[in-house]
Tab-separated table of C-alpha atoms in Angstrom:
chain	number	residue	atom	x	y	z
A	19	UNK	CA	78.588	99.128	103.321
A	20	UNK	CA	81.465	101.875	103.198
A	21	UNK	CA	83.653	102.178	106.316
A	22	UNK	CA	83.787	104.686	108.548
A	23	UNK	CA	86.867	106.689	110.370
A	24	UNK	CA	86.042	104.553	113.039
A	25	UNK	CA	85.973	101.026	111.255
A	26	UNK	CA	88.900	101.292	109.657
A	27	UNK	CA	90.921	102.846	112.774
A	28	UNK	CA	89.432	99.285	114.458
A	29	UNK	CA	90.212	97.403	111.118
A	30	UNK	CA	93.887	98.708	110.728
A	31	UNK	CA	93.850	97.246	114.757
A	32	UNK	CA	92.556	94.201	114.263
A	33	UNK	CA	94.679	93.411	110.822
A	34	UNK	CA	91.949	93.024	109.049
A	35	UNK	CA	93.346	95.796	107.306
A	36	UNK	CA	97.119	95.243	106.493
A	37	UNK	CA	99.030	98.480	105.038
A	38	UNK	CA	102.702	98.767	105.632
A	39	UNK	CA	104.259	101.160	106.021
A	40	UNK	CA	101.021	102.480	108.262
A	41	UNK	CA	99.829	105.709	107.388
A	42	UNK	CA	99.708	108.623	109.728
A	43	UNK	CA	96.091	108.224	110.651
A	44	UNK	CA	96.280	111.924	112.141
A	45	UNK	CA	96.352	113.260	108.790
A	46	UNK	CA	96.154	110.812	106.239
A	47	UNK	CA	91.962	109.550	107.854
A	48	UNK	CA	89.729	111.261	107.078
A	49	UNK	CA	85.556	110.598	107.795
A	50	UNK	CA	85.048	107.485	105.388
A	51	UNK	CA	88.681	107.238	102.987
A	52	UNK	CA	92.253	106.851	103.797
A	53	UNK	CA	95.021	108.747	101.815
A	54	UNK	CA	98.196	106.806	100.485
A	55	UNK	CA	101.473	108.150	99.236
A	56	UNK	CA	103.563	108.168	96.419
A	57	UNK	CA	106.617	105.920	95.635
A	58	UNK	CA	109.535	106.833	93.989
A	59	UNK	CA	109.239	104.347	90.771
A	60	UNK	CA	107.365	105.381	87.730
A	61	UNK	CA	106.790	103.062	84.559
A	62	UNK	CA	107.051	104.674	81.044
A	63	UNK	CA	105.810	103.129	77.770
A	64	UNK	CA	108.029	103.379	74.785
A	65	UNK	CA	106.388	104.171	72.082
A	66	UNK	CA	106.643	102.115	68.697
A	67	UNK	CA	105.249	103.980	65.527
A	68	UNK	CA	102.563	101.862	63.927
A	69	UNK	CA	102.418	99.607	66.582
A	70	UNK	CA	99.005	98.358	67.465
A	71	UNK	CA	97.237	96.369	70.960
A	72	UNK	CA	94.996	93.436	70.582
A	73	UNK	CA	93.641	92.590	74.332
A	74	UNK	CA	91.157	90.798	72.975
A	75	UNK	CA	93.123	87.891	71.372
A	76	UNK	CA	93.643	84.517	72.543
A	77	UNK	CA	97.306	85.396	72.737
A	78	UNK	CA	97.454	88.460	73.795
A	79	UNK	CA	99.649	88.746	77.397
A	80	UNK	CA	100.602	92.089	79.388
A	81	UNK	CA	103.277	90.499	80.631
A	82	UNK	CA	104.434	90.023	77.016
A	83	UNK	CA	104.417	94.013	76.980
A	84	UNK	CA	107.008	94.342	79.792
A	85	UNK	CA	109.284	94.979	77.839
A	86	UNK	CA	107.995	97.860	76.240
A	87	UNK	CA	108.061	99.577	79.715
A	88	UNK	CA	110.684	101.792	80.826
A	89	UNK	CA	111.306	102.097	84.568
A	90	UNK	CA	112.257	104.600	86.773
A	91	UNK	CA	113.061	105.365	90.593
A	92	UNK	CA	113.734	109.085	91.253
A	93	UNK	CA	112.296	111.598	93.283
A	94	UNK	CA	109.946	113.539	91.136
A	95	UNK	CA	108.479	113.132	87.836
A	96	UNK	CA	107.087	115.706	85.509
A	97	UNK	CA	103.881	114.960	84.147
A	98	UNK	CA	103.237	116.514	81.056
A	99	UNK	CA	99.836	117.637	79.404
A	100	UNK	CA	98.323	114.735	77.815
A	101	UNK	CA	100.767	112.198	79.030
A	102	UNK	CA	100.078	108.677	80.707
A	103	UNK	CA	102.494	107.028	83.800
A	104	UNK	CA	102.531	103.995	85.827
A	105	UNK	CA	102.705	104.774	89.297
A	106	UNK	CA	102.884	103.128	92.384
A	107	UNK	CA	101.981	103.779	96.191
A	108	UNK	CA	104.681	103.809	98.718
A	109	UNK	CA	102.474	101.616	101.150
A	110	UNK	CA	101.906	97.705	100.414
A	111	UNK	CA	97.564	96.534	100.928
A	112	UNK	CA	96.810	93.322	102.561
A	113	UNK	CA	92.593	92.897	102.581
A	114	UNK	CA	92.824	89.073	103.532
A	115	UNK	CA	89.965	87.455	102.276
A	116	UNK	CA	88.428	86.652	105.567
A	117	UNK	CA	88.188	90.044	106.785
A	118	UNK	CA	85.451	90.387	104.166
A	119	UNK	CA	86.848	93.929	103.572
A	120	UNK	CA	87.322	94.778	99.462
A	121	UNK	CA	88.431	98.638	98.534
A	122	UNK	CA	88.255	101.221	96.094
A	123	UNK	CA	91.377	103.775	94.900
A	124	UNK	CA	90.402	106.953	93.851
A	125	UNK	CA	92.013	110.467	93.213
A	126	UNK	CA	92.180	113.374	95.548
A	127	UNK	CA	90.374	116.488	94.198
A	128	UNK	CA	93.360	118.785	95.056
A	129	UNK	CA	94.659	117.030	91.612
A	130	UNK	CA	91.544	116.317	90.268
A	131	UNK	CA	91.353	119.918	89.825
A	132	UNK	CA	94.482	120.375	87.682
A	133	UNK	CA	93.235	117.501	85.453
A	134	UNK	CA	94.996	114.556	87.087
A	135	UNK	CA	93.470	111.268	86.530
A	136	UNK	CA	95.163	108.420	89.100
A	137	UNK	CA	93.096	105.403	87.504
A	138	UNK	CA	92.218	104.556	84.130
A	139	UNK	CA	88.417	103.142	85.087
A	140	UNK	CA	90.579	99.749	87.436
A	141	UNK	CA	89.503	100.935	90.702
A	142	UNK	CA	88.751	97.955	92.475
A	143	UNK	CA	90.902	96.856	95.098
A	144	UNK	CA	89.533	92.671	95.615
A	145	UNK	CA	88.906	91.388	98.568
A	146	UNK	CA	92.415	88.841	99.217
A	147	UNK	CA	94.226	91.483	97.293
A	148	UNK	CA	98.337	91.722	98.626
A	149	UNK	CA	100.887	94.405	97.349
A	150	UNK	CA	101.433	97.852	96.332
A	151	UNK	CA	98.950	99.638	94.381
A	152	UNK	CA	99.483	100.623	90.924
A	153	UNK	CA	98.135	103.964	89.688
A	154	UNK	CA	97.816	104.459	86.039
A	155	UNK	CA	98.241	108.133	85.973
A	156	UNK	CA	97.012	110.799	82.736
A	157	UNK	CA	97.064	114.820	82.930
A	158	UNK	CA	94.160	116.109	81.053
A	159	UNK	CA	95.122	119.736	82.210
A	160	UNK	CA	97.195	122.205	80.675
A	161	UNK	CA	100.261	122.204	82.978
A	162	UNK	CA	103.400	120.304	83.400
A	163	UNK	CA	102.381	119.096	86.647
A	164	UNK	CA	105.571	117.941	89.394
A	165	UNK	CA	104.818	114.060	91.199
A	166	UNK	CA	106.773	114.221	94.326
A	167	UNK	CA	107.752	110.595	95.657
A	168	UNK	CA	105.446	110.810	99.476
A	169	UNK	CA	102.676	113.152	98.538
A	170	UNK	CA	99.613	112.092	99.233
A	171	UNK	CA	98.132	110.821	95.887
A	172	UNK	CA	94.821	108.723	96.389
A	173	UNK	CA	92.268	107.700	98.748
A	174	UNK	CA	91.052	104.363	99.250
A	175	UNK	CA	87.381	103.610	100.279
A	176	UNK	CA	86.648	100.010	102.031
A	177	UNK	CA	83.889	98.004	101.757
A	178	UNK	CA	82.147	95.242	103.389
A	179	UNK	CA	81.435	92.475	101.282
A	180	UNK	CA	78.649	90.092	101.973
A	181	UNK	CA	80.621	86.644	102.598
A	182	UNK	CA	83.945	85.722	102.049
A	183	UNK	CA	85.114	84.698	98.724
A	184	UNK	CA	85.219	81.043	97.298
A	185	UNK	CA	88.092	82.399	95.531
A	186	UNK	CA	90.307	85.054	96.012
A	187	UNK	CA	91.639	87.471	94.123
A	188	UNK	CA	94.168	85.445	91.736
A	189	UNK	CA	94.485	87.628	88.365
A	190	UNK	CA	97.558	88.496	86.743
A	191	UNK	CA	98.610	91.458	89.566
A	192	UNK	CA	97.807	89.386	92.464
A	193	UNK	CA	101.143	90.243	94.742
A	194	UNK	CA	102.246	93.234	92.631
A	195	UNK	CA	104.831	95.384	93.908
A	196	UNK	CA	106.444	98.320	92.356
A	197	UNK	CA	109.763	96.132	92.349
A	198	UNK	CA	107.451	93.898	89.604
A	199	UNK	CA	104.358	91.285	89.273
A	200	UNK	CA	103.511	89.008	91.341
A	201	UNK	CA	104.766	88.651	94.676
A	202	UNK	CA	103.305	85.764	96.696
A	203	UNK	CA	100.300	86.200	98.814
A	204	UNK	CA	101.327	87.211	102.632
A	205	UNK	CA	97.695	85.282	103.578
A	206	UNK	CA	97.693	82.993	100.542
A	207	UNK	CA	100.219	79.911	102.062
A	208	UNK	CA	97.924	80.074	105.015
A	209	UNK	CA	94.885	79.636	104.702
A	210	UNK	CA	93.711	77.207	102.306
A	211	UNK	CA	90.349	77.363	99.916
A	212	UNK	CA	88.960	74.272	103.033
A	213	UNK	CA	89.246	77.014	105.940
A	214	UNK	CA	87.943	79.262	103.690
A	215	UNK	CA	84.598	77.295	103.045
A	216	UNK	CA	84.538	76.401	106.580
A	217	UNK	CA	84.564	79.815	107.630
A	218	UNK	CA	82.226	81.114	105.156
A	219	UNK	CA	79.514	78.065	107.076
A	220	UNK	CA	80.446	79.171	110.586
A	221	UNK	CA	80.744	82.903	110.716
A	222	UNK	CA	77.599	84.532	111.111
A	223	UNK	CA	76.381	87.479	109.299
A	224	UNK	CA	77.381	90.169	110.821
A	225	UNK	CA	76.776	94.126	110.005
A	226	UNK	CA	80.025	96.203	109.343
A	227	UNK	CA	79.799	98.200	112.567
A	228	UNK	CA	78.785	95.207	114.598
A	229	UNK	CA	81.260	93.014	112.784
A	230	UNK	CA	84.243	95.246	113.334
A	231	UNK	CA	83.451	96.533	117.097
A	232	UNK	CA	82.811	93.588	118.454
């Protein structure tokens, strides 16, 4: 079930929601997403002639690949016409895993319609998530198109999931912030997988608009 204006207002209230620095809901809510902003660092790849990817393969590691990044913090960046960035949002997600909440990112249509992408088909945001958001960002257009650090970039959608999760989300960006990989869980050294289980006996099963008004 996909939140409402009103849910996530009550949400954000309730920290079952977590984004710092908090949007201006004035402008940034709208009737079922909220918009995030920009940050200031963008990731480049270098690129190495004849080099080739295998995800695939038993050994194959991003992390391995950090190298091949180049970073950058600056205002702006010019995206150029059939050319890929790593972005990031200004504001940090929390969706702690017992708030049952998991999200969505997706792109706003006023750059949809010059033929920017903001995610490469990784739109889910997992319920237990922590950290900025990375945007991988591609302009199919025609234009040089100018990224200012705070514009509004993306939306996200949230969700109500079912039950809370066994396990939360632990993959290789779990605590990712646009200063690097893996920052520690905020809810993480709190609330151990035993609470969790007990929780997911106790609570009862709630609908989103009676589980978040209440």
């Amino acid at each position: 079930m996909i939140l409402t204006d009103r849910e996530i207002e009550i949400a954000l209230t309730k920290r079952q929601i977590i984004i710092e620095p908090m949007p201006n809901l004035k402008t940034a809510l709208s009737s079922t997403t909220l918009d995030l902003t920009l940050s200031d660092i963008f990731v480049e790849w270098k690129p190495i002639g004849g080099s080739t990817l295998r995800p695939g393969s038993a050994e194959y590691s991003y992390k391995n690949l950090l190298p091949l990044q180049t970073k950058l913090k600056q205002q702006s960046y010019t995206l150029n016409p059939n050319s890929f960035v790593l972005a990031w949002t200004s504001e940090e997600v929390e969706l702690p895993e017992e708030s049952r909440i998991a999200a969505r990112v997706e792109g706003k249509s006023s750059l949809a319609r010059l033929g920017v992408g903001i995610h490469v088909t990784a739109p889910t945001i997992h319920c237990g998530f922590s950290g900025n958001i990375q945007l991988e960002m591609f302009n199919f257009g025609p234009h040089c198109i100018e990224l200012d650090a705070g514009m509004r970039v993306c939306q996200l959608i949230f969700e109500q999931t079912y039950g809370t999760p066994i396990k939360g989300y632990s993959g290789i960006f779990a605590g990712q912030t646009n200063e690097g990989l893996n920052r520690p869980f905020l809810y993480a050294d709190i609330f151990s997988p035993i609470v969790v289980c007990v929780f997911n006996l106790l609570a009862p099963r709630f609908s989103c608009h009676g589980r978040l008004s209440g």
